[in-house]
PDB file of C-alpha atoms in Angstrom:
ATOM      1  CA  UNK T 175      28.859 -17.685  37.411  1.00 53.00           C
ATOM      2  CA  UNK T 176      26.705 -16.233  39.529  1.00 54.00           C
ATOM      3  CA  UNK T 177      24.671 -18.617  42.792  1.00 60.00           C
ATOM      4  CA  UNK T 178      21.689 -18.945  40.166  1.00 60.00           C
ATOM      5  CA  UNK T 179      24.418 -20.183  37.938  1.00 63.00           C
ATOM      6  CA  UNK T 180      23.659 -17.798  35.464  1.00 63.00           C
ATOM      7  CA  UNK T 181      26.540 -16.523  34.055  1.00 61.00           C
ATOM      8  CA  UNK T 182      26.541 -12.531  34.897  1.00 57.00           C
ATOM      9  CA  UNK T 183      25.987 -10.001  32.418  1.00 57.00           C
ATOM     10  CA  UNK T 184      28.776  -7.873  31.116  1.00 57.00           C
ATOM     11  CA  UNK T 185      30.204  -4.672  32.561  1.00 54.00           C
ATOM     12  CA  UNK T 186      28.044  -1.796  31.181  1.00 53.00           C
ATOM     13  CA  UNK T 187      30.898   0.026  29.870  1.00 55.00           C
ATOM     14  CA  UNK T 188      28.544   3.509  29.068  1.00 58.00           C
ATOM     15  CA  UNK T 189      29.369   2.649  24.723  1.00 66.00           C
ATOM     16  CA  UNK T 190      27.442  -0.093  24.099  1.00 74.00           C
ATOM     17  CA  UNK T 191      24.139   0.751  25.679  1.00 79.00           C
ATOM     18  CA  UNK T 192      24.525   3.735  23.674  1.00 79.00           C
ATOM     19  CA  UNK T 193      24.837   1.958  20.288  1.00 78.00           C
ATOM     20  CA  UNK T 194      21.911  -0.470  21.878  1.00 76.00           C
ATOM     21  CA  UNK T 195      19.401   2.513  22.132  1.00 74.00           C
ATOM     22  CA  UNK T 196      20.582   3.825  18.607  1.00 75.00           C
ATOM     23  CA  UNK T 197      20.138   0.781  16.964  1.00 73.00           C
ATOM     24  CA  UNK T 198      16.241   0.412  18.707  1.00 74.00           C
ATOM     25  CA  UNK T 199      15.822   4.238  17.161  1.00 76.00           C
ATOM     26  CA  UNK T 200      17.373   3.326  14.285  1.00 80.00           C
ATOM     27  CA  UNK T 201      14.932   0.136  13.782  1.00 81.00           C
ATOM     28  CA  UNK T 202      11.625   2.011  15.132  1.00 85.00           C
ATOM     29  CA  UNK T 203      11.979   5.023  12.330  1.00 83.00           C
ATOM     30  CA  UNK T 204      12.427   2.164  10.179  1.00 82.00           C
ATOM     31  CA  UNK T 205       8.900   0.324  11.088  1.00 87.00           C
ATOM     32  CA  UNK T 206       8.086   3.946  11.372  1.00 87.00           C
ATOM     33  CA  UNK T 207       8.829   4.873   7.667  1.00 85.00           C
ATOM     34  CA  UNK T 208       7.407   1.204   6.171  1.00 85.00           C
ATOM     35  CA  UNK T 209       4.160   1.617   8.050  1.00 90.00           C
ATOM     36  CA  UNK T 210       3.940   5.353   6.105  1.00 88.00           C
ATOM     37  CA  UNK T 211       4.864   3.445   3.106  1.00 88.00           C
ATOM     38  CA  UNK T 212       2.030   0.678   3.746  1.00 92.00           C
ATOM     39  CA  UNK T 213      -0.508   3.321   4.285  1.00 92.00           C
ATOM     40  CA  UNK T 214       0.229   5.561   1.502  1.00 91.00           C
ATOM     41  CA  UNK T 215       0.317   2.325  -0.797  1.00 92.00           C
ATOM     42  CA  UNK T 216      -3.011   1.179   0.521  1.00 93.00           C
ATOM     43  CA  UNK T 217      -4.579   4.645   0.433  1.00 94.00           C
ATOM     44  CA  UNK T 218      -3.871   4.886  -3.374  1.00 95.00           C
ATOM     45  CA  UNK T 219      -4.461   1.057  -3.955  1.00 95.00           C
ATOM     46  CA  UNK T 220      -8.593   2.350  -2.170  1.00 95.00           C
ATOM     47  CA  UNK T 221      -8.717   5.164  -4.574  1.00 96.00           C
ATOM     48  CA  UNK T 222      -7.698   2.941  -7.648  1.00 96.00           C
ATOM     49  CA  UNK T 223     -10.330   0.361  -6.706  1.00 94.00           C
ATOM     50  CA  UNK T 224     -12.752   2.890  -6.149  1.00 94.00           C
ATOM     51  CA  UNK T 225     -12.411   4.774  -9.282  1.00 94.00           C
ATOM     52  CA  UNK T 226     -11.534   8.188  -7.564  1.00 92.00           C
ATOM     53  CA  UNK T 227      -9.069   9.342 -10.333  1.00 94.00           C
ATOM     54  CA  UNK T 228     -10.657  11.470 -13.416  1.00 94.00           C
ATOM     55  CA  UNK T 229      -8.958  10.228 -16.882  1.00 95.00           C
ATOM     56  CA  UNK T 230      -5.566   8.447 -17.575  1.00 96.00           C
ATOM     57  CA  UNK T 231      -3.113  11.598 -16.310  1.00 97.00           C
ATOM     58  CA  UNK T 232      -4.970  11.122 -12.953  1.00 97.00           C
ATOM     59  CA  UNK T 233      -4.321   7.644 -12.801  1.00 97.00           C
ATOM     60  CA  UNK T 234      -1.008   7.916 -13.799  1.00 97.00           C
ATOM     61  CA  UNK T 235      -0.127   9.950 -10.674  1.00 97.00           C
ATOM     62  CA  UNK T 236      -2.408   7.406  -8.668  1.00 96.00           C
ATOM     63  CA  UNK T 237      -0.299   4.486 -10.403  1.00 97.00           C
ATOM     64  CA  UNK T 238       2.701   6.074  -9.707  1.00 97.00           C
ATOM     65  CA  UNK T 239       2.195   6.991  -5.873  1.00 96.00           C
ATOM     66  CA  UNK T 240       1.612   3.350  -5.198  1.00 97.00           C
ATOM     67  CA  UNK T 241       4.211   2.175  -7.200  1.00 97.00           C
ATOM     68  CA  UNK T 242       6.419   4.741  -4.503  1.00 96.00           C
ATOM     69  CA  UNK T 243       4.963   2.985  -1.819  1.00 95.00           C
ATOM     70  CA  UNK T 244       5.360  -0.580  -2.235  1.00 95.00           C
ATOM     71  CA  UNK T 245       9.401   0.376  -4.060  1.00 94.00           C
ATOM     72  CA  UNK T 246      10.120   2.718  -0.554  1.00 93.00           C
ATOM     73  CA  UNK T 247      10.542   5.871  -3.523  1.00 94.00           C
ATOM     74  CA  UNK T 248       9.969   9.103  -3.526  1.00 93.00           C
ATOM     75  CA  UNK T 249       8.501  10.597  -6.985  1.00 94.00           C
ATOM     76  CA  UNK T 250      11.800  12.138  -7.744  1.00 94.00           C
ATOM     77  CA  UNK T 251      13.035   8.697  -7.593  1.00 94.00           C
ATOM     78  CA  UNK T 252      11.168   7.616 -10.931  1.00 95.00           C
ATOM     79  CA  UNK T 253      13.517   9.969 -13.173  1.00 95.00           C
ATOM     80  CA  UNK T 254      12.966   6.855 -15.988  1.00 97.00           C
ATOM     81  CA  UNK T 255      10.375   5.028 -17.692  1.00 98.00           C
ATOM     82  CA  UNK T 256      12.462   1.939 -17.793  1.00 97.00           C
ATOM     83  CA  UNK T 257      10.391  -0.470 -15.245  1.00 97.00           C
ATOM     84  CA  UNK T 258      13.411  -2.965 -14.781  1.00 93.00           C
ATOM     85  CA  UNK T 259      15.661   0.046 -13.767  1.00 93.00           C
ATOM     86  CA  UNK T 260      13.335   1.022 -11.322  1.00 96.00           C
ATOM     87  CA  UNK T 261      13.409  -2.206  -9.479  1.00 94.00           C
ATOM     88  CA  UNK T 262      17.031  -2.211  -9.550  1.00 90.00           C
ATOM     89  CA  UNK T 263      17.366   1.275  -8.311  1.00 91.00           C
ATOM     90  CA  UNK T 264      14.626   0.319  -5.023  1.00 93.00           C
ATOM     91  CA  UNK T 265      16.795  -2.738  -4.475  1.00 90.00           C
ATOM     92  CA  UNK T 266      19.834  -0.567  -4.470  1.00 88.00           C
ATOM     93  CA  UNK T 267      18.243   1.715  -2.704  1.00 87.00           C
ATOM     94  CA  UNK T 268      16.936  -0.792   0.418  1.00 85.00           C
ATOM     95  CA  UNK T 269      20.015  -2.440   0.754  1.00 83.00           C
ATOM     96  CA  UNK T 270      22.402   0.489   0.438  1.00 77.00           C
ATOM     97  CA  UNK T 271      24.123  -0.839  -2.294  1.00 74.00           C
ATOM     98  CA  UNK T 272      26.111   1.377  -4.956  1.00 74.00           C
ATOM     99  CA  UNK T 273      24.481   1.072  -8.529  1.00 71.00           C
ATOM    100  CA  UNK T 274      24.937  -1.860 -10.176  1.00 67.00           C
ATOM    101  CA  UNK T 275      26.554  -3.515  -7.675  1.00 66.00           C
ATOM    102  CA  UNK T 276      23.941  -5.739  -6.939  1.00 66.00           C
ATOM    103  CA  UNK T 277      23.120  -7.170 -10.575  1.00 61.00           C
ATOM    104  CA  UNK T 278      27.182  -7.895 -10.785  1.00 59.00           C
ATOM    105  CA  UNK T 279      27.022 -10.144  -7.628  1.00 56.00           C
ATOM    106  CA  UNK T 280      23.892 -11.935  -8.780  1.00 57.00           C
ATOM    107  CA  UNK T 281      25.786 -12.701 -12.311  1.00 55.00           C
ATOM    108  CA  UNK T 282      28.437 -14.747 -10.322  1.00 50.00           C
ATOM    109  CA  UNK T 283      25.949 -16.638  -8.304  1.00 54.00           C
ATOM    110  CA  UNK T 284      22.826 -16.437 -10.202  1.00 55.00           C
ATOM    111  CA  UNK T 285      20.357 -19.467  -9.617  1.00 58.00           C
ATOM    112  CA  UNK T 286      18.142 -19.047 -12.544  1.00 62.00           C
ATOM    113  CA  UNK T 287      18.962 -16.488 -14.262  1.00 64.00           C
ATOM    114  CA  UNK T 288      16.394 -14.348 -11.872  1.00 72.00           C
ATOM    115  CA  UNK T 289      17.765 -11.082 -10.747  1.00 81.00           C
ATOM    116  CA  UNK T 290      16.239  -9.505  -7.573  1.00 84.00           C
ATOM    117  CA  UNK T 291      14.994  -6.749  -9.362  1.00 86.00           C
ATOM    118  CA  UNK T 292      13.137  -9.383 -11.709  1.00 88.00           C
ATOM    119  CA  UNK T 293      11.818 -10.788  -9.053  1.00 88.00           C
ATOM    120  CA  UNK T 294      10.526  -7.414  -7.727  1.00 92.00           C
ATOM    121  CA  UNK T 295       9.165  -6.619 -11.116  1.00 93.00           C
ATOM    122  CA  UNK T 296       7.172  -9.976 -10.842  1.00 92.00           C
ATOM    123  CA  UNK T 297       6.294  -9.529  -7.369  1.00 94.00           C
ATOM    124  CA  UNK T 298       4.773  -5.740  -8.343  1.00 96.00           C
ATOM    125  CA  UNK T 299       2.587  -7.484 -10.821  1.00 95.00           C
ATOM    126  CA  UNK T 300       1.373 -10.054  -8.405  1.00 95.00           C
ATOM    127  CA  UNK T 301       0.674  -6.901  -6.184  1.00 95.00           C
ATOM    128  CA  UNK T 302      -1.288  -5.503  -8.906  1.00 96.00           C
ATOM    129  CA  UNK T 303      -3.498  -8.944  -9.306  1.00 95.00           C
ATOM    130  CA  UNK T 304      -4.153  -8.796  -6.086  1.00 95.00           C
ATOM    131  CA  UNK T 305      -4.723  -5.652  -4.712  1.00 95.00           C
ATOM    132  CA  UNK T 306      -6.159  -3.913  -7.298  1.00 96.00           C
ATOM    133  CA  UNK T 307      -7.747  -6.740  -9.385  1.00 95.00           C
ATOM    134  CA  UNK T 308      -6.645  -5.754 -12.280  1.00 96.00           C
ATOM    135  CA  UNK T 309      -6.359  -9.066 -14.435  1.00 94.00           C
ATOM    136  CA  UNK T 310      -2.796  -9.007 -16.066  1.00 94.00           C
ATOM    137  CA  UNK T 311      -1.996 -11.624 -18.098  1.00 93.00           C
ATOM    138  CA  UNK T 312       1.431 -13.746 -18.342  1.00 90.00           C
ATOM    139  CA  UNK T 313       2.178 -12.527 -21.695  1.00 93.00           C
ATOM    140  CA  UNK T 314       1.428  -8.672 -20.497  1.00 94.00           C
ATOM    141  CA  UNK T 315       3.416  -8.621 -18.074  1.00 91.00           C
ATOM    142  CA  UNK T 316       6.756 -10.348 -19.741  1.00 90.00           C
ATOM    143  CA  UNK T 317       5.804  -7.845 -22.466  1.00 93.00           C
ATOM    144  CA  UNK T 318       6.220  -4.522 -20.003  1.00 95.00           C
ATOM    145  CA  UNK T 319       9.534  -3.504 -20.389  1.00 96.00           C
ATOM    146  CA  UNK T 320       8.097   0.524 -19.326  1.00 98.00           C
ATOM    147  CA  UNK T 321       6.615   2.132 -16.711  1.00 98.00           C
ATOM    148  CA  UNK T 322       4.696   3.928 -18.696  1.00 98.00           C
ATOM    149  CA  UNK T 323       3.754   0.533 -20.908  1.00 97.00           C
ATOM    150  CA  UNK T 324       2.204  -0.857 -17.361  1.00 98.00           C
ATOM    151  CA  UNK T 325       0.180   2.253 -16.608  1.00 98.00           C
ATOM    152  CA  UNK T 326      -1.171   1.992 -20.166  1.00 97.00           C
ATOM    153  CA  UNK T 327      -2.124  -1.511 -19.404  1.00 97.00           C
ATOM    154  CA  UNK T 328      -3.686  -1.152 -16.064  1.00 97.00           C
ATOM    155  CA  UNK T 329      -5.876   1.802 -17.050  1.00 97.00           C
ATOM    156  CA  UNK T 330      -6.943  -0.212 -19.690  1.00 96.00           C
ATOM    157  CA  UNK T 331      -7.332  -2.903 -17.851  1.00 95.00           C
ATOM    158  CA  UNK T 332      -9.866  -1.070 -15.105  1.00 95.00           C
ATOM    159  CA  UNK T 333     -11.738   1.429 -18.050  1.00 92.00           C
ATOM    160  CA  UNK T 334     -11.840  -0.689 -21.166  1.00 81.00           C
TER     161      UNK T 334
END
């Protein structure tokens, strides 16, 4: 201890104030790439509330930016129309997990029966309720099983 009584820091040994300023680089392109990923999402999220997109196709590509957004995708990422394999692949994908890995740990501890990419699914939808005010119902949205089902819906949703 030092005369404050502070116990002295350790000896700067060169390696780990190196890993210290990779790790703040590391976590600023991080904020870096979800703020990106907030904007884009909100930016499409303004031009689905405000109608900008001519006919369904349009929309669809609108749909699917923000869906890229709020996942942390790219476009190329959405290579299926199955909606539950999309959460599961932007869960794996955040957490660096190998496919399928993540579903097998949450079948020997599940609470519920809820997987996280259920829950993603659920939160999307919540997303969708209240950001874009599109009125979903309970029964819709246990019904989508396809990305392609939930564009249907929400375009219908916003034009019918």
């Amino acid at each position: 201890f030092n005369q404050d009584g502070r116990q002295p820091a350790p000896a700067d040994d060169g390696d780990s104030s190196i890993k210290a300023r990779q790790r703040m680089i590391d976590r600023q392109q991080i904020k870096a790439a979800l703020l990106a990923r907030k904007e884009q999402s909100a930016a499409c999220s303004r031009q689905i509330c405000e109608r900008t997109y001519r006919g369904q196709e349009e929309f669809a590509l609108l749909f699917r930016r923000y869906l890229c957004g709020k996942f942390m995708l790219e476009p190329e990422d959405l290579d299926t129309d199955d909606f539950y394999r999309i959460c599961q692949y932007s869960v794996e994908k955040a957490s660096h997990y190998p496919p399928g890995s993540i579903d097998a740990a949450e079948f020997a501890s599940k609470c519920g029966g809820a997987t996280t990419a259920t829950n993603k699914k659920v939160l999307f939808i919540m997303a969708l309720r209240r950001e874009l005010h599109i009125p979903i119902t309970v029964e819709e949205a246990v019904s989508v099983d396809l990305l392609s089902q939930l564009i249907a819906i929400c375009y219908q949703k916003l034009e019918g």
